[in-house]
Amino acid sequence: MEEEMRAHVELRTRQNIKTGMSPEGALHAARRQFGWKESIKETCRDERGVGWIENMGQDIRYGARMLRKNPGFTFVAVLTLALGIGICTAIFSVVNSILLRPMPFPESDRLVVLREDKLPDLVDFAVAPGNYFSWREQTMSFENLAAELTGNFNLTGTGNPMRLNVRFITANYLATLRIHPLLGRDLRAEDETSGHEKVVLLSYGFWQRQFGGVADILERTMQLDGNTYTIIGVLPQSFRRENKSDIYAPAVFGAQGRQNHGAHFLDITGRLKTGVTLDTARREMKVIAGRMSEAFPDTNKGWGANVTSLLDYAVGPSRPLFFSLLGAVSFLLLIACANVANLLLARATTRAREMSVRAALGAKRARIIRQLLTESLLLSGLSAVIASVIAQSGVRILAACAPADLPRLAEIAVDARAFALTCGLALITGISFGLVPALRAARVNPGDTLKSTGRGSSEGRRSRNLRSALVVIEVAVAFVLLAGAGLLIRSFVRLQNVRPGFQPDNTVAVTVSLAGNKYGAAAQQAEFAERAITQLSAIPGVQKVGASVVLPFSGDDFNLRFNIDGRPRVDPSVRQGTLYYAITPAYFSAMGVSLLRGRFFDSRDIAGRPRVAIINESMAKKFFPAEDPIGKRINLSNGPESFREIVGIVGDVKHYRLNDEGELTLQTYEPFAQQPYEFMTFVVRTHGPQTSLVSGIRAAIAAIDKDLPIASVRPLTELLVDSLARQRFSMFLFAVFSGAALLLSAIGIYGVMAYSVTQRTGEIGIRMALGAQRTHVLGLVFRHGGRLIALGLVAGLAGALALTRFIAFMLFGVGAYDPLTFAMLAILLTGVAALACFLPARKATLVNPMVALRNE
Amino acid sequence: MQKTELLQGTLDMLILKVLLRQPVHGFGICQRIQQLSDEVLSVGEGSLYPALYRLQDQGWIESEWGQSENNRRARYYRLTKAGRKQLEVENVGWERMCLAIRQVMQSA
């Protein structure tokens, strides 16, 4: 094009010379005639329509330059958007991974979980083997029904003895899930028969950790609980189930076991036949359970069966938690978008003059719009890049500090769809609020905008109202989030302060399972416990040692039915159970549980002597309200009928969670020596922190039996902290969201106030010239800001009252409408908002009236 | 010399007509229009070149580099077949409009 124009000019020059002009004059005249080359070039380019890539490049460069010229605006806008998108994507990803994505099995929507229930007391109970086998024979709805239970094996013969998590499965378990072993073979029906059952499958992780992932793993043997097991296969890396298991062994039921309809300990997974619906299966199971209720009235009367989809069963109970998190993070995104919208609106009004000038100089409306669009896209693009980094690390942080019992924890990953969704939302915000003012400005007659000073123009006012409305919304939403966080924090503090009933400091727990033939008899088990306590007590620094068959806050529990002597027998269909512990005499002092009446167990209470029991305060209050329990007799259902005399009352101990109440607090103890078990947990209390305690404990146990592994040594304080993991998790997240919301709202308020001050500089100047004091000017700004904040608080209060009920299920000791919490948060929010107003207010008082008036 | 303002559409038509006989370069088109209209119509470069690019875009003219009178490279434009047809169409339209205007102006 350049060349063509030059040629044109030269030709005209020649003509001019012919008509008599001097050469320079001719050239000059020709050039002048040609006109403004650049403008012509641009118009030509526009006419062409081709070369849009060139145009876009120009737009991008121009947009980047604009963004760089306003670093403050760019920084705040990009960071706000990035935070909003990033955090939202992280939460959306987690929710999607856990709640929405199908389980990682082929056709997992056909997989179901079968449980038993005995309404109205037992809603979700394990299945008895007798029932399982009967179902297998009788049902038509299922392609396969598999059973599993978890347990432990002691691995010996390879260096230190190890305690392994085992999953005992029926032969059709893997087939039901449609999982094929990575190496070797699946279980076969004959592996369930005695004589052939000593085979195991290794989990992928265990194969890597224990055997270094060697290729020739098949046909090797392991010593488990004193028996030789052959390794027949390895499972794929992708196969993961809750309660991670190291090895999988066949679940063997003898003839008696298959007839046992009363002991409930199996988990059943089934695959529906193609074409069979969940409802059909439910109805069939109802009929079958009814049939069995009549066939086996002693064990099955009142028992039913229920069928739930695998996904529902795994994640259903966690849904309320996740939905509340989702709601909270959506609010955060709302605030982020509102802030960005505010920023863009402010900038648009500032640039209205620039747009008018360009329009006056001949720029096409479409061109201006395209340029602004490119700028918004650049902004959004930059935010999206930073957001993806935030999202990735956010997901990793969430996975790391999530409670260990969160379902499908291992499957959390960043979700592309979530990212696309949140990016899309941010993009829409950016584009709409970036473009709308541009469209308006381009429509308005450039002359008007250039003439006016921007004060009081109707366009400016509408924009200002919109921005004020956005700030009010931000403050309101921030208050709602703060309310949620505040309530959760107070609940958490309340929960942490609950007394557990024992002294957890300087005390550790060690679990031991006596396996195999060496400890089959009760006497051997009791003897082991005694020897272990002696050995452990000898460790330097150890103050007291006790043992119990099951420990509070360990995740295990032992529930038994009971009857009190002299009272009418309780019908088996009525629920009357107590938490049960078989303990050594020093258990209570090792745990730091207080004795209220009577005595602890001592050397009198051994095998062959009269049986005794100790109950806790809640038991005493509930069943002996008007009389002394000491001397009364109680029978427990863990053996043939044998009444124990109650010799003492101890304080209540929380067992499952710190917020246990009601029936969960009935506790009964009997001496381990009189009722030994093959597993027990030792409680070791030391004078203070001991550095080599763990190795000392290991040595002590090894001294008795070198083939006996111990599970990890855990301080009791750690058990308590873990029990609060879920509450801590939700509190932490809500605190992060509300903190971010508070920050963003403060920025929003600051932005609006600062802008308003700039706009009203003239007015302020006039006022000051007429004699207004600084305080008056301060008051002006604070009044404006105060109005917005007050409106926001009122709206926020209404919102909080409406919405906190959705997190009521997570609260403890604090009501969903707690006035104290709301009041404190209102003060906090007002304080922060006032601070945000302060800086612009100060700037207002520094206005020099002379300068301001001159600029009018 | 009074400069009569040209409607954008008319300029396109004039250019096509000028190119009907033979390919011409940009400056030449300016000159021809000026000459043929007895100096009544003069086309400014600001209007000419955008128009040329527009016509090129529509596919009614095409260009190629050639040698100008003073032995310099210049871009020559010529009509395409589609352009020839378009000229016909515009001509008919123009005639019709002229007739209409004349009728209005000559009415009582």
Tab-separated table of C-alpha atoms in Angstrom, chain A residues 342-689:
chain	number	residue	atom	x	y	z
A	342	ASN	CA	-17.309	-2.193	40.097
A	343	LEU	CA	-13.756	-1.686	38.934
A	344	LEU	CA	-14.739	-1.926	35.291
A	345	LEU	CA	-17.657	0.475	35.684
A	346	ALA	CA	-15.457	3.022	37.392
A	347	ARG	CA	-12.839	2.724	34.710
A	348	ALA	CA	-15.427	2.982	31.962
A	349	THR	CA	-16.738	6.268	33.286
A	350	THR	CA	-13.195	7.569	33.490
A	351	ARG	CA	-12.523	6.555	29.941
A	352	ALA	CA	-15.746	7.969	28.561
A	353	ARG	CA	-13.803	11.031	27.458
A	354	GLU	CA	-11.183	8.931	25.745
A	355	MET	CA	-13.883	7.066	23.860
A	356	SER	CA	-15.534	10.309	22.778
A	357	VAL	CA	-12.279	11.729	21.489
A	358	ARG	CA	-11.607	8.636	19.465
A	359	ALA	CA	-15.104	8.634	18.059
A	360	ALA	CA	-14.720	12.281	17.119
A	361	LEU	CA	-11.471	11.501	15.352
A	362	GLY	CA	-13.200	8.962	13.206
A	363	ALA	CA	-12.866	5.609	14.910
A	364	LYS	CA	-15.693	3.253	14.096
A	365	ARG	CA	-17.967	2.140	16.889
A	366	ALA	CA	-17.331	-1.467	16.106
A	367	ARG	CA	-13.611	-0.906	16.349
A	368	ILE	CA	-13.868	0.686	19.814
A	369	ILE	CA	-16.076	-2.108	21.055
A	370	ARG	CA	-13.738	-4.707	19.672
A	371	GLN	CA	-10.830	-3.034	21.406
A	372	LEU	CA	-12.574	-2.952	24.771
A	373	LEU	CA	-13.613	-6.541	24.314
A	374	THR	CA	-10.012	-7.493	23.705
A	375	GLU	CA	-8.973	-5.640	26.833
A	376	SER	CA	-11.557	-7.480	28.914
A	377	LEU	CA	-10.489	-10.759	27.397
A	378	LEU	CA	-6.860	-10.019	28.207
A	379	LEU	CA	-7.835	-9.275	31.799
A	380	SER	CA	-9.898	-12.433	32.068
A	381	GLY	CA	-7.226	-14.495	30.378
A	382	LEU	CA	-4.550	-13.335	32.794
A	383	SER	CA	-6.875	-14.011	35.717
A	384	ALA	CA	-7.667	-17.464	34.381
A	385	VAL	CA	-3.983	-18.391	34.230
A	386	ILE	CA	-3.353	-17.307	37.820
A	387	ALA	CA	-6.629	-18.923	38.877
A	388	SER	CA	-5.571	-22.290	37.516
A	389	VAL	CA	-2.448	-22.152	39.679
A	390	ILE	CA	-4.543	-21.231	42.712
A	391	ALA	CA	-6.996	-24.025	41.913
A	392	GLN	CA	-4.289	-26.676	41.613
A	393	SER	CA	-2.634	-25.785	44.904
A	394	GLY	CA	-6.032	-25.286	46.509
A	395	VAL	CA	-7.112	-28.813	45.629
A	396	ARG	CA	-3.850	-30.213	46.925
A	397	ILE	CA	-4.171	-28.296	50.202
A	398	LEU	CA	-7.785	-29.451	50.591
A	399	ALA	CA	-6.859	-33.068	50.008
A	400	ALA	CA	-4.054	-32.777	52.541
A	401	CYS	CA	-6.033	-31.265	55.394
A	402	ALA	CA	-9.341	-32.993	54.755
A	403	PRO	CA	-10.557	-35.346	57.499
A	404	ALA	CA	-9.245	-38.831	56.887
A	405	ASP	CA	-12.715	-40.326	56.925
A	406	LEU	CA	-13.978	-38.225	54.051
A	407	PRO	CA	-15.322	-40.610	51.412
A	408	ARG	CA	-13.374	-41.040	48.170
A	409	LEU	CA	-10.591	-38.851	49.470
A	410	ALA	CA	-8.060	-40.487	47.165
A	411	GLU	CA	-10.033	-39.499	44.082
A	412	ILE	CA	-9.891	-35.717	44.519
A	413	ALA	CA	-8.489	-33.981	41.482
A	414	VAL	CA	-8.858	-30.653	39.666
A	415	ASP	CA	-11.852	-30.843	37.382
A	416	ALA	CA	-11.619	-29.285	33.949
A	417	ARG	CA	-15.347	-28.721	33.802
A	418	ALA	CA	-15.355	-26.801	37.070
A	419	PHE	CA	-12.549	-24.635	35.788
A	420	ALA	CA	-14.368	-23.968	32.529
A	421	LEU	CA	-17.542	-23.108	34.389
A	422	THR	CA	-15.992	-20.609	36.750
A	423	CYS	CA	-13.883	-19.106	33.987
A	424	GLY	CA	-16.997	-18.718	31.909
A	425	LEU	CA	-18.754	-16.897	34.740
A	426	ALA	CA	-15.842	-14.560	35.251
A	427	LEU	CA	-15.605	-13.965	31.534
A	428	ILE	CA	-19.267	-13.026	31.340
A	429	THR	CA	-18.824	-10.595	34.206
A	430	GLY	CA	-15.760	-9.070	32.647
A	431	ILE	CA	-17.284	-8.715	29.234
A	432	SER	CA	-20.668	-7.405	30.278
A	433	PHE	CA	-19.364	-4.840	32.704
A	434	GLY	CA	-16.504	-3.909	30.442
A	435	LEU	CA	-18.616	-3.483	27.358
A	436	VAL	CA	-21.891	-1.990	28.528
A	437	PRO	CA	-20.433	1.391	29.325
A	438	ALA	CA	-18.470	1.322	26.099
A	439	LEU	CA	-21.641	0.752	24.117
A	440	ARG	CA	-23.305	3.573	25.964
A	441	ALA	CA	-20.371	5.910	25.478
A	442	ALA	CA	-20.132	5.116	21.802
A	443	ARG	CA	-23.797	5.871	21.284
A	444	VAL	CA	-23.727	9.220	23.014
A	445	ASN	CA	-22.850	12.232	20.898
A	446	PRO	CA	-19.142	12.746	21.432
A	447	GLY	CA	-19.678	16.467	21.671
A	448	ASP	CA	-21.822	16.174	24.766
A	449	THR	CA	-19.349	14.068	26.651
A	450	LEU	CA	-16.462	16.294	25.703
A	451	LYS	CA	-18.285	19.390	26.808
A	452	SER	CA	-19.538	18.134	30.129
A	453	THR	CA	-17.281	17.786	33.132
A	454	GLY	CA	-18.813	14.480	34.057
A	455	ARG	CA	-20.473	15.880	37.136
A	456	GLY	CA	-24.127	15.169	37.527
A	457	SER	CA	-24.481	13.698	34.044
A	458	SER	CA	-27.226	11.138	33.902
A	459	GLU	CA	-24.895	8.453	32.642
A	460	GLY	CA	-22.532	9.050	35.561
A	461	ARG	CA	-25.342	8.916	38.072
A	462	ARG	CA	-26.731	5.633	36.811
A	463	SER	CA	-23.304	4.124	36.895
A	464	ARG	CA	-22.749	5.451	40.408
A	465	ASN	CA	-25.991	3.932	41.663
A	466	LEU	CA	-25.095	0.601	40.146
A	467	ARG	CA	-21.727	0.700	41.850
A	468	SER	CA	-23.270	1.598	45.189
A	469	ALA	CA	-25.739	-1.244	44.811
A	470	LEU	CA	-22.894	-3.633	44.104
A	471	VAL	CA	-21.075	-2.534	47.251
A	472	VAL	CA	-24.204	-3.024	49.358
A	473	ILE	CA	-24.531	-6.553	47.941
A	474	GLU	CA	-20.875	-7.239	48.721
A	475	VAL	CA	-21.202	-6.123	52.320
A	476	ALA	CA	-24.353	-8.202	52.739
A	477	VAL	CA	-22.804	-11.353	51.308
A	478	ALA	CA	-19.617	-10.861	53.316
A	479	PHE	CA	-21.713	-10.662	56.466
A	480	VAL	CA	-23.499	-13.907	55.666
A	481	LEU	CA	-20.182	-15.693	55.173
A	482	LEU	CA	-18.772	-14.148	58.329
A	483	ALA	CA	-21.843	-15.324	60.234
A	484	GLY	CA	-21.248	-18.883	59.066
A	485	ALA	CA	-17.560	-18.751	59.933
A	486	GLY	CA	-18.220	-17.133	63.293
A	487	LEU	CA	-20.772	-19.752	64.296
A	488	LEU	CA	-18.485	-22.573	63.230
A	489	ILE	CA	-15.509	-21.108	65.068
A	490	ARG	CA	-17.496	-20.731	68.266
A	491	SER	CA	-18.814	-24.285	67.902
A	492	PHE	CA	-15.322	-25.574	67.422
A	493	VAL	CA	-13.993	-23.760	70.477
A	494	ARG	CA	-16.927	-25.055	72.536
A	495	LEU	CA	-16.261	-28.560	71.288
A	496	GLN	CA	-12.576	-28.383	72.044
A	497	ASN	CA	-13.342	-27.319	75.592
A	498	VAL	CA	-15.572	-30.287	76.295
A	499	ARG	CA	-13.983	-32.461	78.955
A	500	PRO	CA	-13.469	-35.951	77.546
A	501	GLY	CA	-13.656	-37.603	80.967
A	502	PHE	CA	-10.006	-38.626	81.007
A	503	GLN	CA	-6.579	-36.938	80.998
A	504	PRO	CA	-5.039	-37.276	77.559
A	505	ASP	CA	-1.646	-35.596	78.134
A	506	ASN	CA	1.559	-37.615	78.315
A	507	THR	CA	-0.313	-40.799	77.499
A	508	VAL	CA	-0.029	-43.073	74.492
A	509	ALA	CA	-2.077	-45.984	73.192
A	510	VAL	CA	-0.635	-49.181	71.713
A	511	THR	CA	-2.839	-51.859	70.164
A	512	VAL	CA	-1.819	-55.501	70.048
A	513	SER	CA	-3.632	-58.456	68.476
A	514	LEU	CA	-2.675	-61.874	69.751
A	515	ALA	CA	-2.961	-64.117	66.788
A	516	GLY	CA	-2.619	-67.702	65.975
A	517	ASN	CA	-2.283	-70.795	68.032
A	518	LYS	CA	-0.077	-69.470	70.803
A	519	TYR	CA	-2.834	-67.507	72.471
A	520	GLY	CA	-5.928	-69.548	71.845
A	521	ALA	CA	-6.867	-70.082	75.481
A	522	ALA	CA	-8.287	-67.396	77.732
A	523	ALA	CA	-5.629	-68.047	80.336
A	524	GLN	CA	-2.866	-67.373	77.840
A	525	GLN	CA	-4.464	-64.092	76.845
A	526	ALA	CA	-4.824	-62.951	80.436
A	527	GLU	CA	-1.261	-63.983	81.174
A	528	PHE	CA	0.049	-62.047	78.196
A	529	ALA	CA	-1.737	-58.912	79.325
A	530	GLU	CA	-0.213	-59.162	82.770
A	531	ARG	CA	3.317	-59.765	81.489
A	532	ALA	CA	3.002	-56.918	79.018
A	533	ILE	CA	1.926	-54.499	81.706
A	534	THR	CA	4.895	-55.517	83.862
A	535	GLN	CA	7.302	-55.048	80.945
A	536	LEU	CA	5.805	-51.711	79.947
A	537	SER	CA	5.836	-50.406	83.491
A	538	ALA	CA	9.568	-51.085	83.624
A	539	ILE	CA	10.303	-48.604	80.817
A	540	PRO	CA	12.041	-45.541	82.280
A	541	GLY	CA	9.689	-42.584	82.639
A	542	VAL	CA	6.536	-44.646	82.636
A	543	GLN	CA	4.158	-43.772	85.407
A	544	LYS	CA	1.186	-46.095	84.936
A	545	VAL	CA	0.082	-48.750	82.457
A	546	GLY	CA	-3.409	-50.109	81.897
A	547	ALA	CA	-5.165	-52.029	79.150
A	548	SER	CA	-8.642	-52.288	77.673
A	549	VAL	CA	-10.126	-54.460	74.972
A	550	VAL	CA	-11.292	-51.316	73.239
A	551	LEU	CA	-10.320	-47.661	73.709
A	552	PRO	CA	-12.441	-44.514	73.386
A	553	PHE	CA	-11.748	-42.384	70.293
A	554	SER	CA	-10.144	-45.323	68.531
A	555	GLY	CA	-12.983	-45.823	66.062
A	556	ASP	CA	-13.789	-49.190	67.621
A	557	ASP	CA	-16.634	-49.908	69.923
A	558	PHE	CA	-18.019	-52.864	71.822
A	559	ASN	CA	-21.715	-52.835	72.601
A	560	LEU	CA	-23.501	-55.427	74.675
A	561	ARG	CA	-27.009	-55.977	75.899
A	562	PHE	CA	-27.436	-56.160	79.634
A	563	ASN	CA	-29.917	-57.111	82.312
A	564	ILE	CA	-30.046	-55.945	85.894
A	565	ASP	CA	-30.699	-58.575	88.527
A	566	GLY	CA	-34.049	-58.280	90.209
A	567	ARG	CA	-35.631	-56.341	87.396
A	568	PRO	CA	-37.975	-57.736	84.761
A	569	ARG	CA	-36.013	-59.178	81.849
A	570	VAL	CA	-35.804	-56.962	78.833
A	571	ASP	CA	-37.388	-58.451	75.731
A	572	PRO	CA	-34.718	-59.142	73.051
A	573	SER	CA	-36.565	-56.963	70.585
A	574	VAL	CA	-36.169	-53.924	72.844
A	575	ARG	CA	-32.939	-52.050	72.674
A	576	GLN	CA	-30.964	-51.904	75.901
A	577	GLY	CA	-27.261	-51.777	75.346
A	578	THR	CA	-24.158	-50.412	76.998
A	579	LEU	CA	-20.662	-49.585	75.855
A	580	TYR	CA	-18.436	-52.323	77.189
A	581	TYR	CA	-14.785	-52.472	78.242
A	582	ALA	CA	-12.696	-55.308	79.654
A	583	ILE	CA	-9.891	-53.584	81.555
A	584	THR	CA	-6.897	-54.224	83.773
A	585	PRO	CA	-6.973	-52.769	87.313
A	586	ALA	CA	-4.665	-49.811	86.553
A	587	TYR	CA	-6.649	-48.732	83.477
A	588	PHE	CA	-8.592	-45.964	85.173
A	589	SER	CA	-5.552	-44.414	86.824
A	590	ALA	CA	-3.560	-44.655	83.594
A	591	MET	CA	-6.383	-42.898	81.742
A	592	GLY	CA	-7.000	-40.393	84.513
A	593	VAL	CA	-10.656	-41.300	85.029
A	594	SER	CA	-12.055	-40.338	88.387
A	595	LEU	CA	-13.579	-42.777	90.852
A	596	LEU	CA	-16.899	-41.510	92.239
A	597	ARG	CA	-17.971	-44.293	94.588
A	598	GLY	CA	-16.765	-47.725	95.589
A	599	ARG	CA	-13.447	-49.052	94.291
A	600	PHE	CA	-11.417	-49.853	91.172
A	601	PHE	CA	-10.651	-53.465	90.183
A	602	ASP	CA	-7.679	-55.013	91.978
A	603	SER	CA	-5.821	-58.290	92.471
A	604	ARG	CA	-8.936	-59.871	93.996
A	605	ASP	CA	-10.772	-59.815	90.676
A	606	ILE	CA	-9.195	-62.650	88.718
A	607	ALA	CA	-10.407	-65.814	87.021
A	608	GLY	CA	-12.222	-68.162	89.344
A	609	ARG	CA	-13.173	-65.423	91.803
A	610	PRO	CA	-16.606	-63.774	92.035
A	611	ARG	CA	-17.268	-61.675	88.962
A	612	VAL	CA	-17.451	-57.924	89.325
A	613	ALA	CA	-18.296	-54.872	87.260
A	614	ILE	CA	-17.928	-51.078	87.366
A	615	ILE	CA	-20.472	-48.730	85.818
A	616	ASN	CA	-20.230	-45.078	84.883
A	617	GLU	CA	-22.159	-42.161	86.293
A	618	SER	CA	-24.706	-42.026	83.482
A	619	MET	CA	-25.550	-45.699	83.983
A	620	ALA	CA	-25.982	-45.079	87.699
A	621	LYS	CA	-28.183	-42.057	87.175
A	622	LYS	CA	-30.350	-43.729	84.581
A	623	PHE	CA	-30.852	-47.180	86.094
A	624	PHE	CA	-30.319	-46.528	89.804
A	625	PRO	CA	-31.739	-43.061	90.304
A	626	ALA	CA	-33.002	-43.614	93.807
A	627	GLU	CA	-30.704	-46.293	95.150
A	628	ASP	CA	-27.053	-47.159	95.558
A	629	PRO	CA	-25.794	-49.267	92.621
A	630	ILE	CA	-22.940	-50.712	94.678
A	631	GLY	CA	-23.794	-54.294	95.464
A	632	LYS	CA	-26.410	-54.651	92.752
A	633	ARG	CA	-25.798	-57.203	90.031
A	634	ILE	CA	-25.668	-56.864	86.267
A	635	ASN	CA	-25.431	-59.425	83.470
A	636	LEU	CA	-23.753	-58.771	80.118
A	637	SER	CA	-24.566	-60.614	76.928
A	638	ASN	CA	-21.025	-61.638	75.984
A	639	GLY	CA	-21.294	-65.194	77.259
A	640	PRO	CA	-23.424	-67.566	79.259
A	641	GLU	CA	-25.494	-65.786	81.854
A	642	SER	CA	-23.353	-64.622	84.744
A	643	PHE	CA	-24.241	-61.766	87.033
A	644	ARG	CA	-21.425	-59.457	88.116
A	645	GLU	CA	-21.560	-57.460	91.282
A	646	ILE	CA	-21.175	-53.714	90.822
A	647	VAL	CA	-18.258	-52.565	92.986
A	648	GLY	CA	-17.641	-49.027	91.773
A	649	ILE	CA	-18.910	-45.979	89.878
A	650	VAL	CA	-16.574	-43.907	87.657
A	651	GLY	CA	-16.951	-40.670	85.776
A	652	ASP	CA	-18.338	-40.582	82.228
A	653	VAL	CA	-15.857	-40.889	79.386
A	654	LYS	CA	-16.704	-39.695	75.887
A	655	HIS	CA	-16.283	-42.590	73.495
A	656	TYR	CA	-17.121	-41.697	69.885
A	657	ARG	CA	-17.005	-37.910	69.732
A	658	LEU	CA	-16.753	-35.043	72.162
A	659	ASN	CA	-20.403	-34.256	71.549
A	660	ASP	CA	-21.714	-37.697	72.511
A	661	GLU	CA	-24.826	-37.606	74.511
A	662	GLY	CA	-27.758	-39.700	75.645
A	663	GLU	CA	-27.536	-43.433	75.126
A	664	LEU	CA	-24.050	-43.247	73.763
A	665	THR	CA	-22.752	-42.567	77.256
A	666	LEU	CA	-23.773	-45.728	79.090
A	667	GLN	CA	-20.593	-47.575	80.018
A	668	THR	CA	-19.874	-50.822	81.845
A	669	TYR	CA	-16.462	-52.264	82.729
A	670	GLU	CA	-15.324	-55.714	83.867
A	671	PRO	CA	-11.869	-57.102	84.663
A	672	PHE	CA	-9.831	-58.309	81.717
A	673	ALA	CA	-8.519	-61.129	83.870
A	674	GLN	CA	-12.052	-62.498	84.200
A	675	GLN	CA	-12.965	-61.996	80.508
A	676	PRO	CA	-9.817	-61.891	78.362
A	677	TYR	CA	-9.761	-61.187	74.641
A	678	GLU	CA	-7.144	-61.721	72.012
A	679	PHE	CA	-6.840	-58.041	71.216
A	680	MET	CA	-6.186	-55.223	73.612
A	681	THR	CA	-4.951	-51.672	73.719
A	682	PHE	CA	-2.369	-50.625	76.296
A	683	VAL	CA	-2.526	-47.158	77.789
A	684	VAL	CA	0.906	-45.936	78.864
A	685	ARG	CA	1.171	-42.769	80.956
A	686	THR	CA	4.569	-41.150	81.382
A	687	HIS	CA	5.794	-38.469	83.770
A	688	GLY	CA	6.511	-36.150	80.912
A	689	PRO	CA	7.376	-36.296	77.216
